[in-house]
Amino acid sequence: MLDDDHDDGAASHPTTRRDGPHHDETPALRRRWVSFLISCALGSAACSSAKEEKPEAAPAPETADPAPVQGTRPGGDTSIAIGPSPSLVQPAANLDDDAKSRFYAGKALATQPWVRAPTQTDARDGLGPVYNARTCLGCHIKGGRGPTASREDEPLLASLVRLSLPGRGPHGEPIPEPVYGTQLQPQSTSLGHQLRGHASADAVKDLGPAPEAQAFIRWTTVPFQYPDGKTVELREPTLELRELGYGALNPETRKGIRHTPSLAGVGLLELVDQADIDRHADPDDRDGDGISGRVNRVWDPESKSERPGRFGLKANQPSVRVQVAGAFSGDIGITSPVFPQQPCTERQPRCLAAPSGADADGVEISEELLELVVFFNMSIAVPERRKPTHPKVVRGQALFEDAGCGSCHTPHYVTGSDPAYPHLSTQDIWPYTDMLLHDMGAGLADGREDFLATGSEWRTPPLWSVGLARAMHDDVGFLHDGRARTVEEAIVWHDGEGRRSRDRFSALSEADRRSLVAFVRSL
């Protein structure tokens, strides 16, 4: 089936877990762990033999016609065939053996749970003191989008909460909430957190920092009716914060839900020349098509300068490296050369006083190991398209173009060159994104600014691999807050600059709407 409520691959429904086992290691084991990671960086045979996931051989072509189908291999030479159990953490198909060793070393660091300090596990201790997850892939299920919290008594698992006050800081950044900062962390390494409910309040309060809060979503049904009378039930989230660990929020606090995006192809997007992105920007809508994409301008903490943003749900990150280091800091509580501070505010003294996992270099993940994780993220393969010659998909592509969807979801680029990433250089790619900010209307607005992005502006997400999302988890969410359960729902939520395309989609027959969705899911 190619309808939106069916998977394109064999379904696999993993149990979502945030916490892994907490194992202390002997010095000998610790030395072996570090040696393993470093040997991977050098391309040792021992590390190469540890490759546990390999892309399956490409299936036989569906037709003998040699004429290529446009964008069949969206990631160029990095593209891989997807087997019956899809995963978006496969190495790019054109990696050599040395590069694959580095990829799997970075993947090990992104998969292995971090533990609280102090332990003998110097290579991976320093969790927290407050945090969202123990691992990078604890939220990015198989490298894809995470599940949403569908029940009101279920705390957020693969989403986080951004906080800020109105206005912008000295570099244009959001102004942190004075007590809780810019991100809410619902977990803590403190023994007091583990004993809460089993010991007196006086005994608990001296045992470390409390979690900042627990976040829940209350869903409201929002019906949408097509002109032909057919209806689709949308859902709208209302955020609820409970058990605030450090008192009430500032009354002016703006809150935003941020749902886990897919990791596929981020390295290829990094190598797109900025001039190719700027070419699609039209901030004043001079062509009068109702679409005025804008480049976000963000602060780069490494170069200490303003740069164009292209990653993150509001294009608020300048590079994959800064985004990875930011996730280590905000999500896991791991300091790095990019962000050497703990995720604690000045009004959280027990958090600031908690033991650190910093080594002699003063941070909890060294430059060498951080680079391995960055290389892993940059080198994730893009899946080949599924059923690109199916008549419904071919019909859907024409409808996609006629509806004007490609005005924001720009189909094609050729990447630039980077000697550090030869496998990503000069690749023909089909991501279907312009990486620009677009005003998506009041329905998707949360009022929270981020550098130049207003509270209703969002970066156009790439569409490659979107059809595999529900094959990796059946509760997956789309859009910035995970509210859309299907591609169809995501389309119907479009407003603002996306309204014209949404209305054209709505005016189609039911069969044509299904064809357009089938095309998107084939990407």
XYZ file of C-alpha atoms in Angstrom:
523
model
C 0.000 0.000 0.000
C 1.085 3.583 -0.630
C -1.514 5.385 1.447
C -0.405 7.652 4.269
C -1.618 5.317 6.997
C 0.533 2.406 5.833
C 4.275 1.883 6.158
C 6.647 1.755 3.200
C 8.914 -0.677 5.049
C 8.386 -3.552 7.437
C 7.242 -2.145 10.750
C 9.548 -2.368 13.702
C 8.315 -1.000 17.001
C 11.155 -0.704 19.504
C 10.499 -0.067 23.143
C 11.433 3.545 23.819
C 13.995 3.858 26.601
C 15.819 6.913 27.841
C 18.050 5.280 30.426
C 20.612 2.609 29.854
C 22.411 0.494 32.462
C 24.824 2.248 34.792
C 27.971 0.136 34.908
C 31.170 1.196 36.593
C 34.233 -0.139 34.858
C 37.648 -1.191 35.998
C 40.625 0.940 34.894
C 41.600 -1.836 32.489
C 38.180 -1.836 30.845
C 38.211 1.940 30.681
C 41.580 1.950 28.954
C 40.346 -0.674 26.497
C 37.245 1.465 25.746
C 39.295 4.573 25.002
C 41.806 2.573 22.976
C 38.951 1.067 20.971
C 37.565 4.484 20.072
C 40.948 5.903 19.163
C 41.839 2.822 17.138
C 38.604 3.332 15.220
C 39.735 6.832 14.352
C 42.930 5.281 12.960
C 41.007 2.657 11.012
C 42.123 -0.502 12.793
C 40.966 -3.894 11.572
C 39.628 -4.706 15.042
C 37.227 -1.794 14.903
C 36.233 -2.571 11.333
C 35.210 -6.046 12.397
C 32.805 -4.545 14.945
C 30.471 -3.171 12.313
C 27.136 -4.518 13.455
C 24.905 -2.947 10.801
C 25.509 -3.099 7.077
C 23.237 -1.856 4.320
C 21.531 -4.577 2.393
C 22.281 -5.117 -1.252
C 20.179 -2.990 -3.553
C 17.116 -4.814 -4.907
C 16.747 -5.496 -8.601
C 15.393 -2.496 -10.495
C 11.660 -2.389 -11.043
C 12.033 -1.779 -14.774
C 14.536 -2.481 -17.499
C 14.192 1.091 -18.749
C 17.670 2.650 -18.315
C 16.295 6.182 -18.054
C 16.888 7.333 -14.449
C 13.990 8.440 -12.290
C 14.561 11.919 -10.887
C 15.986 11.795 -7.368
C 15.905 7.986 -7.043
C 19.124 8.213 -5.014
C 18.436 11.344 -2.941
C 21.823 11.318 -1.213
C 23.829 10.818 -4.378
C 26.591 8.258 -3.867
C 25.888 8.144 -0.127
C 22.462 6.567 -0.753
C 21.718 3.056 0.480
C 18.930 0.540 0.006
C 16.699 0.014 3.031
C 15.866 -3.499 4.154
C 12.810 -4.822 5.990
C 13.861 -3.192 9.274
C 14.697 0.421 8.357
C 17.382 2.370 10.206
C 18.677 5.891 9.607
C 22.022 5.303 11.301
C 23.682 3.414 8.450
C 27.039 4.604 7.060
C 27.125 6.397 3.736
C 27.517 3.872 0.922
C 30.695 5.507 -0.396
C 32.703 5.498 2.841
C 36.069 3.745 2.611
C 37.211 1.322 5.325
C 39.067 3.937 7.355
C 36.096 6.284 7.297
C 33.735 3.452 8.261
C 35.906 2.778 11.303
C 35.503 6.393 12.374
C 31.757 6.203 11.695
C 31.272 3.171 13.939
C 33.420 4.683 16.679
C 31.224 7.788 16.656
C 28.123 5.635 16.582
C 29.323 3.788 19.684
C 29.646 7.087 21.523
C 26.194 8.175 20.344
C 24.643 4.867 21.442
C 26.417 4.035 24.706
C 24.687 5.463 27.812
C 26.624 8.133 29.676
C 26.910 7.743 33.449
C 27.138 10.186 36.306
C 30.467 11.256 37.749
C 32.622 10.314 39.496
C 33.301 6.846 38.140
C 36.254 5.045 36.651
C 34.613 5.430 33.241
C 36.491 8.568 32.269
C 35.610 8.215 28.573
C 31.853 8.467 29.160
C 31.082 9.850 32.605
C 29.721 13.289 33.478
C 26.014 12.749 32.819
C 23.912 15.702 33.953
C 23.667 16.896 36.703
C 20.311 17.636 35.034
C 19.525 16.138 31.654
C 16.919 14.871 29.162
C 18.444 11.585 27.962
C 21.445 9.341 28.593
C 22.297 8.832 24.927
C 22.089 10.685 21.631
C 20.008 7.908 20.097
C 17.716 7.666 23.121
C 15.433 10.209 21.398
C 16.421 9.758 17.740
C 14.946 6.263 17.470
C 17.102 4.462 14.876
C 18.254 7.930 13.834
C 14.752 9.053 12.936
C 11.971 11.083 14.475
C 10.931 10.091 17.959
C 7.547 9.039 19.310
C 5.134 11.539 20.786
C 3.497 11.326 24.200
C -0.006 10.301 23.178
C -1.473 10.036 26.703
C -1.906 12.956 29.080
C -0.231 11.016 31.923
C 2.803 10.175 29.766
C 5.772 12.552 30.125
C 7.565 13.781 27.027
C 10.031 11.197 25.769
C 11.426 12.374 22.438
C 10.506 16.047 22.789
C 11.998 18.775 24.918
C 10.838 22.161 26.133
C 12.586 25.401 25.187
C 12.231 28.397 27.479
C 13.050 32.077 27.064
C 11.952 35.573 27.967
C 10.793 38.132 25.378
C 13.539 39.852 23.423
C 17.011 38.872 22.303
C 20.404 38.715 23.981
C 23.619 40.547 22.976
C 24.228 38.194 20.031
C 20.581 37.927 19.029
C 20.075 34.715 21.001
C 16.988 33.965 23.139
C 17.095 35.393 26.663
C 17.230 32.490 29.159
C 14.581 32.039 31.830
C 16.453 33.204 34.980
C 16.075 29.968 36.975
C 15.666 27.228 34.363
C 17.732 28.547 31.456
C 16.754 27.889 27.833
C 15.943 24.179 28.105
C 13.951 22.216 30.648
C 15.683 19.056 31.917
C 13.286 16.516 33.499
C 15.916 14.123 34.864
C 18.671 14.402 37.455
C 21.647 12.363 38.613
C 21.009 13.168 42.261
C 20.462 10.444 44.806
C 17.730 12.674 46.200
C 15.802 12.284 42.943
C 16.047 8.507 43.206
C 14.898 8.506 46.833
C 12.105 11.016 46.386
C 8.965 9.527 47.920
C 10.976 7.070 50.018
C 12.731 9.440 52.402
C 11.974 12.599 54.375
C 12.153 15.972 52.647
C 15.074 17.028 54.876
C 17.001 13.911 53.939
C 16.355 14.331 50.235
C 17.175 18.014 49.849
C 20.867 17.538 50.620
C 21.429 14.723 48.151
C 21.904 16.701 44.948
C 20.030 18.772 42.369
C 16.405 18.051 41.643
C 15.050 17.519 38.124
C 13.801 20.830 36.756
C 10.239 19.722 35.940
C 8.089 17.106 34.262
C 6.478 18.032 30.932
C 3.199 16.622 29.640
C 0.966 17.343 26.651
C -2.797 17.648 26.696
C -4.163 17.033 23.208
C -7.193 18.822 21.775
C -8.948 17.486 18.688
C -9.205 19.967 15.809
C -11.354 18.782 12.875
C -10.496 19.868 9.334
C -12.969 19.487 6.473
C -11.986 19.302 2.823
C -14.149 21.000 0.189
C -15.411 17.562 -0.887
C -16.812 16.978 2.601
C -14.151 14.519 3.765
C -12.668 15.287 7.183
C -9.397 14.638 8.964
C -8.957 14.932 12.722
C -5.971 17.014 13.710
C -4.647 17.348 17.234
C -3.284 20.451 18.923
C -0.920 20.277 21.926
C -1.160 22.201 25.178
C 2.005 21.985 27.265
C 1.693 21.289 31.000
C 4.649 21.550 33.384
C 4.439 19.750 36.708
C 6.734 19.296 39.709
C 8.791 22.427 39.068
C 11.935 21.747 41.065
C 13.128 25.333 41.550
C 9.980 27.380 41.935
C 7.647 29.106 39.534
C 8.693 30.245 36.081
C 9.018 33.922 35.317
C 5.491 35.020 34.318
C 6.773 36.293 30.941
C 8.338 32.948 30.020
C 7.713 31.706 26.505
C 7.620 27.933 26.123
C 8.065 25.837 23.007
C 7.881 22.093 22.365
C 10.702 20.792 20.166
C 10.273 17.309 18.737
C 13.134 15.072 17.639
C 13.953 15.415 13.919
C 15.588 12.845 11.645
C 19.396 12.702 11.365
C 19.511 11.464 7.772
C 21.593 13.542 5.384
C 22.624 16.378 7.704
C 26.216 16.180 6.464
C 25.119 16.663 2.865
C 23.056 19.689 3.861
C 26.110 21.178 5.562
C 28.041 21.052 2.289
C 25.396 22.952 0.303
C 26.885 26.313 -0.663
C 25.276 29.210 1.182
C 24.870 31.033 -2.124
C 22.523 28.272 -3.293
C 20.398 28.791 -0.195
C 20.460 32.578 -0.486
C 19.241 32.274 -4.069
C 15.866 31.000 -2.846
C 15.426 33.660 -0.142
C 12.820 36.328 -0.848
C 12.298 38.150 2.457
C 10.246 40.945 0.884
C 8.246 38.624 -1.420
C 9.290 40.592 -4.473
C 7.851 37.979 -6.822
C 4.436 38.242 -5.140
C 3.911 34.499 -4.677
C 3.126 34.864 -0.967
C 6.332 33.088 0.075
C 9.128 35.072 1.696
C 11.779 32.670 2.929
C 14.445 34.210 5.147
C 17.938 33.208 6.242
C 18.338 33.121 9.998
C 21.512 34.773 11.325
C 22.886 33.073 14.418
C 25.854 33.273 16.755
C 28.652 30.750 16.247
C 30.282 30.086 19.674
C 33.494 28.844 18.045
C 34.221 31.554 15.488
C 32.684 34.195 17.814
C 30.847 35.641 14.846
C 27.423 35.776 13.244
C 26.742 33.147 10.607
C 23.771 31.897 8.589
C 21.765 29.251 10.434
C 20.610 26.138 8.614
C 20.104 23.416 11.256
C 17.555 23.095 14.026
C 13.805 23.521 13.789
C 14.235 27.303 13.561
C 17.514 27.225 11.618
C 19.164 28.355 14.848
C 22.397 26.347 14.527
C 25.272 27.248 12.175
C 26.755 23.756 11.753
C 26.358 20.081 12.564
C 29.306 20.331 14.968
C 27.700 23.110 17.018
C 24.378 21.301 16.948
C 25.956 18.045 18.206
C 27.893 19.833 20.941
C 24.741 21.725 21.928
C 22.828 18.446 22.247
C 25.579 16.977 24.403
C 25.367 20.016 26.667
C 21.622 20.600 26.841
C 20.238 17.089 26.410
C 22.816 14.914 28.212
C 24.690 17.422 30.363
C 28.091 16.634 28.810
C 30.535 19.526 28.500
C 32.748 19.856 25.423
C 35.303 22.241 23.922
C 32.383 24.034 22.217
C 30.179 24.322 25.338
C 32.370 23.867 28.444
C 29.698 24.926 30.977
C 27.343 22.608 32.844
C 23.593 22.977 32.048
C 22.934 24.709 35.385
C 21.923 28.299 36.087
C 23.301 30.482 38.863
C 20.101 29.859 40.824
C 20.751 26.114 40.945
C 23.670 25.923 43.413
C 23.374 22.169 44.046
C 23.528 21.577 40.318
C 26.644 23.731 39.997
C 28.253 21.949 42.933
C 27.615 18.428 41.611
C 30.663 16.297 40.701
C 32.006 16.805 37.190
C 33.284 14.185 34.794
C 35.823 16.589 33.296
C 39.230 15.142 32.480
C 42.583 16.914 32.320
C 41.366 18.959 29.348
C 38.592 20.443 31.514
C 35.643 18.947 29.612
C 33.654 15.711 29.746
C 33.956 14.765 26.079
C 37.319 15.483 24.525
C 37.872 17.139 21.174
C 38.937 13.797 19.708
C 35.800 11.956 20.789
C 33.505 14.869 19.925
C 34.887 14.823 16.385
C 34.062 11.119 16.106
C 30.420 11.822 16.995
C 30.318 14.730 14.552
C 31.770 12.506 11.813
C 29.130 9.868 12.583
C 26.319 12.423 12.246
C 27.790 13.922 9.090
C 28.233 10.531 7.427
C 24.805 8.948 7.948
C 23.433 7.595 4.688
C 20.287 8.786 2.959
C 17.868 5.984 1.998
C 17.044 5.369 -1.635
C 13.516 6.230 -2.714
C 10.820 3.593 -2.463
C 8.575 2.684 -5.427
C 9.519 5.814 -7.443
C 7.941 4.485 -10.654
C 4.619 3.482 -9.117
C 1.826 5.245 -11.056
C 0.391 6.787 -7.890
C 3.814 8.197 -6.971
C 4.407 9.568 -10.467
C 0.974 11.208 -10.387
C 1.694 12.569 -6.912
C 4.921 14.223 -8.033
C 3.075 16.225 -10.681
C 0.449 17.247 -8.111
C 3.182 18.225 -5.617
C 4.685 20.552 -8.208
C 1.321 21.954 -9.290
C 0.404 22.748 -5.675
C 3.574 24.819 -5.321
C 5.042 22.645 -2.555
C 8.460 22.876 -4.188
C 8.541 26.640 -3.575
C 9.754 25.873 -0.037
C 10.650 22.196 -0.316
C 13.370 22.879 -2.898
C 14.122 19.526 -4.517
C 17.717 19.591 -5.762
C 21.233 20.803 -4.929
C 24.808 19.882 -5.747
C 27.029 19.901 -2.668
C 30.294 21.795 -2.502
C 33.697 20.292 -1.751
C 35.290 19.642 1.636
C 38.566 17.680 1.878
C 37.529 16.460 5.330
C 34.396 14.873 3.828
C 35.243 13.706 0.294
C 32.303 11.261 0.345
C 29.885 14.195 0.729
C 31.526 16.438 -1.862
C 30.021 17.280 -5.276
C 26.989 15.066 -4.752
C 23.656 15.452 -6.578
C 21.151 15.460 -3.722
C 17.357 15.702 -3.485
C 16.479 16.779 0.081
C 13.348 18.853 -0.668
C 14.177 21.774 1.616
C 15.336 25.359 1.156
C 16.669 25.524 4.756
C 14.984 28.925 5.079
C 12.574 30.349 7.646
C 8.912 30.614 6.686
C 5.970 32.039 8.594
C 3.609 29.085 9.013
C 0.731 30.997 10.576
C -0.806 31.355 14.013
C -1.828 27.705 14.278
C 1.794 26.531 14.428
C 3.170 29.529 16.347
C 4.444 29.233 19.899
C 5.519 32.876 20.259
C 9.139 32.004 21.045
C 11.770 33.948 19.094
C 15.140 32.428 18.191
C 17.712 34.830 16.744
C 15.925 36.363 13.714
C 13.172 33.738 13.692
C 9.829 34.974 14.946
C 7.490 32.856 17.027
C 5.628 31.679 13.905
C 8.622 31.025 11.627
C 10.088 27.552 11.093
C 12.790 26.100 8.895
C 11.550 23.995 5.987
C 12.343 20.393 7.002
C 13.912 18.048 4.438
C 11.530 15.381 3.161
C 13.984 12.585 2.367
C 13.284 9.447 4.450
C 9.946 10.840 5.714
C 8.107 7.781 4.408
C 10.168 5.487 6.644
C 9.301 7.267 9.880
C 6.369 5.096 10.900
C 8.192 1.932 9.868
C 10.645 2.689 12.690
C 8.063 3.671 15.307
C 4.286 3.692 15.092
C 3.820 6.716 17.378
C 6.130 8.992 15.407
C 5.365 12.700 15.241
C 5.841 15.275 12.480
C 6.186 19.081 12.573
C 8.176 20.975 15.191
C 6.152 19.710 18.159
C 5.188 16.253 16.917
C 1.496 17.075 16.649
C 1.024 15.551 13.180
C 0.721 11.767 13.170
C 0.785 11.454 9.387
C 2.100 13.292 6.362
C -1.474 14.285 5.515
C -1.949 15.939 8.909
C 1.330 17.804 8.503
C 0.209 19.178 5.134
C -3.173 20.275 6.465
C -1.514 22.192 9.324
C 0.276 24.432 6.799
C -0.848 28.046 6.994
C 0.721 31.450 6.532
C 3.177 31.125 3.646
C 2.048 27.520 3.208
C -1.669 28.282 2.984
C -1.832 28.537 -0.805
C -0.288 25.092 -1.256
C -2.448 23.686 1.551
C -5.583 25.023 -0.167
C -4.554 23.558 -3.515
C -3.983 20.207 -1.823
C -7.370 20.445 -0.118
C -9.116 21.143 -3.413
C -7.845 17.917 -4.961
C -9.970 14.811 -5.150
C -9.441 12.268 -2.399
C -7.592 9.997 -4.834
C -5.252 12.815 -5.872
C -4.597 13.788 -2.255
C -3.548 10.215 -1.608
C -1.288 10.295 -4.652
C 0.458 13.467 -3.481
C 0.991 11.945 -0.035
C 2.305 8.752 -1.654
C 4.889 10.807 -3.546
C 6.083 12.507 -0.350
C 6.329 9.135 1.380
C 8.401 7.773 -1.505
C 11.157 10.337 -0.984
